[in-house]
Coordinates of C-alpha atoms in Angstrom, one line a residue:
R209 CA 0.0 0.0 0.0
G210 CA 2.9 2.3 0.9
F211 CA 4.6 1.8 -2.5
A212 CA 1.3 2.3 -4.4
Q213 CA 0.7 5.6 -2.5
A214 CA 4.3 6.7 -3.3
M215 CA 3.7 6.0 -7.0
L216 CA 0.4 8.0 -6.9
D217 CA 2.1 10.9 -5.0
G218 CA 4.9 11.1 -7.5
T219 CA 7.5 10.2 -4.8
I220 CA 8.7 7.4 -7.0
R221 CA 9.4 8.9 -10.4
D222 CA 12.0 7.1 -12.5
D223 CA 11.2 3.9 -14.5
E224 CA 13.6 1.7 -12.5
A225 CA 12.1 2.6 -9.2
Q226 CA 8.6 2.2 -10.5
T227 CA 9.3 -1.2 -11.8
W228 CA 10.9 -2.2 -8.5
A229 CA 7.8 -0.9 -6.6
T230 CA 5.4 -2.7 -9.0
H231 CA 7.2 -6.0 -8.4
I232 CA 6.9 -5.5 -4.6
I233 CA 3.2 -4.6 -4.9
K234 CA 2.6 -7.7 -7.1
D235 CA 4.5 -10.1 -4.7
E236 CA 2.7 -8.7 -1.6
S237 CA -0.7 -8.9 -3.2
E238 CA -0.1 -12.5 -4.2
R239 CA 1.0 -13.2 -0.6
M240 CA -2.2 -11.7 0.8
I241 CA -4.4 -13.7 -1.7
W242 CA -2.5 -16.9 -0.6
L243 CA -3.1 -16.0 3.1
T244 CA -6.8 -15.3 2.5
D245 CA -7.3 -18.5 0.6
E246 CA -5.6 -20.5 3.3
L247 CA -7.7 -18.8 6.0
L248 CA -10.9 -19.6 4.1
E249 CA -9.9 -23.2 3.5
L250 CA -9.1 -23.7 7.2
S251 CA -12.4 -22.1 8.2
R252 CA -14.3 -24.4 5.9
I253 CA -12.6 -27.5 7.1
E254 CA -13.1 -26.6 10.7
S255 CA -16.8 -25.9 10.2
G256 CA -17.3 -29.1 8.2
Q257 CA -18.2 -27.3 5.0
I258 CA -15.6 -29.2 3.0
R259 CA -16.5 -32.8 2.3
M260 CA -13.8 -35.4 2.2
F261 CA -14.2 -38.0 -0.6
R262 CA -14.3 -41.6 0.5
E263 CA -12.2 -44.0 -1.7
P264 CA -9.5 -46.5 -1.1
V265 CA -6.1 -44.7 -1.1
D266 CA -2.9 -46.8 -1.7
M267 CA -0.7 -45.0 0.8
K268 CA 2.6 -46.5 -0.6
E269 CA 1.7 -45.2 -4.1
L270 CA 0.7 -41.8 -2.7
L271 CA 3.9 -41.3 -0.8
Q272 CA 6.0 -42.4 -3.7
Q273 CA 4.2 -39.8 -5.8
C274 CA 5.0 -37.1 -3.1
Q275 CA 8.6 -38.2 -3.1
E276 CA 8.8 -37.8 -6.9
I277 CA 7.3 -34.3 -6.7
F278 CA 9.9 -33.1 -4.3
S279 CA 12.9 -35.1 -5.6
I280 CA 14.1 -32.3 -7.9
R281 CA 14.0 -29.6 -5.2
A282 CA 15.8 -31.9 -2.8
E283 CA 18.5 -32.7 -5.4
E284 CA 19.0 -28.9 -6.1
K285 CA 19.6 -28.4 -2.4
G286 CA 21.9 -31.4 -2.1
I287 CA 19.4 -33.1 0.3
Q288 CA 18.9 -36.9 0.3
L289 CA 15.2 -37.7 0.1
R290 CA 14.7 -41.3 1.1
T291 CA 11.8 -43.6 1.5
N292 CA 11.2 -46.7 3.7
L293 CA 7.7 -47.8 2.8
E294 CA 6.6 -51.1 4.3
P295 CA 3.4 -52.9 2.9
V296 CA 0.4 -51.1 4.5
S297 CA -3.3 -51.3 4.2
S298 CA -5.2 -48.9 2.1
V299 CA -6.8 -45.9 3.8
I300 CA -10.4 -44.8 2.9
G301 CA -10.2 -41.1 2.4
D302 CA -9.6 -38.2 0.1
I303 CA -6.5 -38.7 -1.9
D304 CA -6.1 -35.0 -2.9
R305 CA -6.4 -33.8 0.7
L306 CA -4.0 -36.5 2.0
E307 CA -1.5 -35.5 -0.6
Q308 CA -1.9 -31.9 0.6
V309 CA -0.9 -33.0 4.1
F310 CA 2.3 -34.8 3.0
N311 CA 3.2 -32.2 0.5
N312 CA 3.0 -29.6 3.3
L313 CA 5.2 -31.7 5.6
L314 CA 7.8 -32.3 2.9
D315 CA 7.8 -28.7 1.9
N316 CA 8.5 -27.6 5.5
A317 CA 11.2 -30.3 5.8
L318 CA 13.0 -29.1 2.6
K319 CA 12.8 -25.4 3.7
H320 CA 14.4 -26.2 7.0
S321 CA 16.9 -28.8 6.1
P322 CA 20.5 -27.8 5.4
A323 CA 22.5 -28.8 2.3
R324 CA 23.7 -32.4 2.5
G325 CA 20.9 -33.1 5.0
N326 CA 18.5 -36.0 4.9
I327 CA 14.7 -36.3 4.7
G328 CA 13.0 -39.6 5.3
I329 CA 9.5 -40.7 4.3
A330 CA 8.5 -43.9 6.1
A331 CA 5.2 -45.9 6.3
R332 CA 4.3 -48.9 8.4
Q333 CA 1.3 -50.8 9.7
G334 CA 0.7 -49.4 13.1
W335 CA -1.4 -50.5 16.1
A336 CA -5.2 -51.0 16.0
D337 CA -5.6 -51.0 12.2
F338 CA -3.8 -47.7 11.8
V339 CA -1.3 -46.8 9.1
E340 CA 1.6 -44.7 10.5
I341 CA 3.5 -42.3 8.2
T342 CA 6.5 -40.3 9.3
I343 CA 8.3 -37.4 7.7
A344 CA 11.7 -36.8 9.3
D345 CA 14.4 -34.2 8.6
T346 CA 17.9 -33.4 9.9
G347 CA 17.2 -29.7 10.3
P348 CA 17.9 -27.5 13.3
G349 CA 15.0 -28.9 15.3
I350 CA 12.2 -27.1 17.2
P351 CA 12.7 -25.9 20.8
P352 CA 10.8 -28.1 23.3
E353 CA 8.7 -25.1 24.6
Q354 CA 7.4 -24.5 21.1
L355 CA 6.4 -28.0 20.1
S356 CA 2.9 -27.8 21.6
Q357 CA 2.2 -24.7 19.4
V358 CA 3.3 -25.7 15.9
F359 CA -0.2 -26.7 14.9
E360 CA -1.8 -23.5 16.0
R361 CA -2.9 -21.1 13.2
F362 CA -0.4 -18.4 12.4
Y363 CA 2.2 -19.9 14.7
Q364 CA 5.7 -20.0 13.3
V365 CA 8.8 -21.3 15.1
K366 CA 10.8 -18.2 15.9
E367 CA 14.0 -19.6 14.3
M368 CA 12.2 -20.8 11.2
K369 CA 9.7 -18.1 10.1
S370 CA 8.4 -18.7 6.6
G371 CA 5.1 -18.9 4.9
T372 CA 1.8 -18.0 6.6
G373 CA 1.8 -20.2 9.7
L374 CA -1.4 -21.9 8.5
G375 CA -0.1 -25.0 6.6
L376 CA 0.3 -27.2 9.7
A377 CA -3.1 -26.1 11.1
I378 CA -4.7 -27.1 7.8
A379 CA -2.8 -30.4 7.7
K380 CA -4.0 -31.2 11.3
E381 CA -7.7 -30.5 10.4
I382 CA -7.5 -32.7 7.3
V383 CA -6.0 -35.6 9.3
R384 CA -8.6 -35.2 12.0
A385 CA -11.3 -35.2 9.3
H386 CA -10.1 -38.6 8.4
G387 CA -10.3 -39.9 12.0
G388 CA -6.5 -39.7 12.4
D389 CA -4.0 -37.6 14.3
I390 CA -0.7 -35.9 13.7
T391 CA 2.1 -35.3 16.2
V392 CA 5.6 -33.9 16.2
S393 CA 8.8 -34.7 18.0
S394 CA 12.1 -32.8 17.7
V395 CA 15.6 -32.6 19.1
L396 CA 17.5 -29.4 18.8
G397 CA 20.5 -29.7 16.4
E398 CA 19.3 -33.1 15.2
G399 CA 16.0 -32.7 13.4
T400 CA 12.2 -33.0 13.5
E401 CA 9.8 -35.8 12.9
F402 CA 6.1 -35.6 12.1
L403 CA 4.0 -38.7 12.7
V404 CA 0.6 -39.1 10.9
R405 CA -1.7 -41.9 12.0
L406 CA -4.6 -42.8 9.7
P407 CA -7.3 -45.5 10.3
C408 CA -7.7 -48.2 7.8
N409 CA -11.5 -48.4 8.4
P410 CA -14.0 -46.6 6.1
L411 CA -15.4 -44.3 8.7
I412 CA -14.3 -40.7 8.2
Q413 CA -15.0 -38.3 11.0
S414 CA -15.4 -34.5 10.7
P415 CA -13.7 -32.2 13.2
D416 CA -17.0 -32.2 15.2
S417 CA -17.2 -36.0 15.1
G418 CA -19.9 -36.1 12.5
T419 CA -19.5 -38.5 9.6
L420 CA -18.8 -36.8 6.3

């Protein structure tokens, strides 16, 4: 807004400065659109307005697809992106929304992993007919006092500020809508691991425990 006003007032006159200001206005407007879209999406999920599709999802295939999507970015940063996918049951759920969850976790892991670091994607058959998926990185880790807040909307770890602070909040609501849960553990200087548990049964719960 300030740059737009400066252009209207004539404070910014030469072509180079106007081009620079225009790029800033464009970038910031896109950031605000992104923020608004994420807020609206989170609100719709929390209120049960977004329906999750119910279809068998091959989790091994989905995670391999996510790995392929991020493999080029990982290679560019010199990061090893590895998978350890055991045979697991299919999950009844919304494949696009589940992909959104794991893409968000992988995006965060890549942003916060150093060059020559490692990111691991693992899946195994967990307890009580649950599939357990972990995304682990070798980044700087999250301070213990901040771990309980990472899924709160707008919260960003002080040492790792990037994005809008809504991605993990949205991921948590999507997982909850599938009747699952997501947790995080971390060790400073060693890395962070997110664990997603998803039920293998066909019952999908909304955030308010109503079936979608």
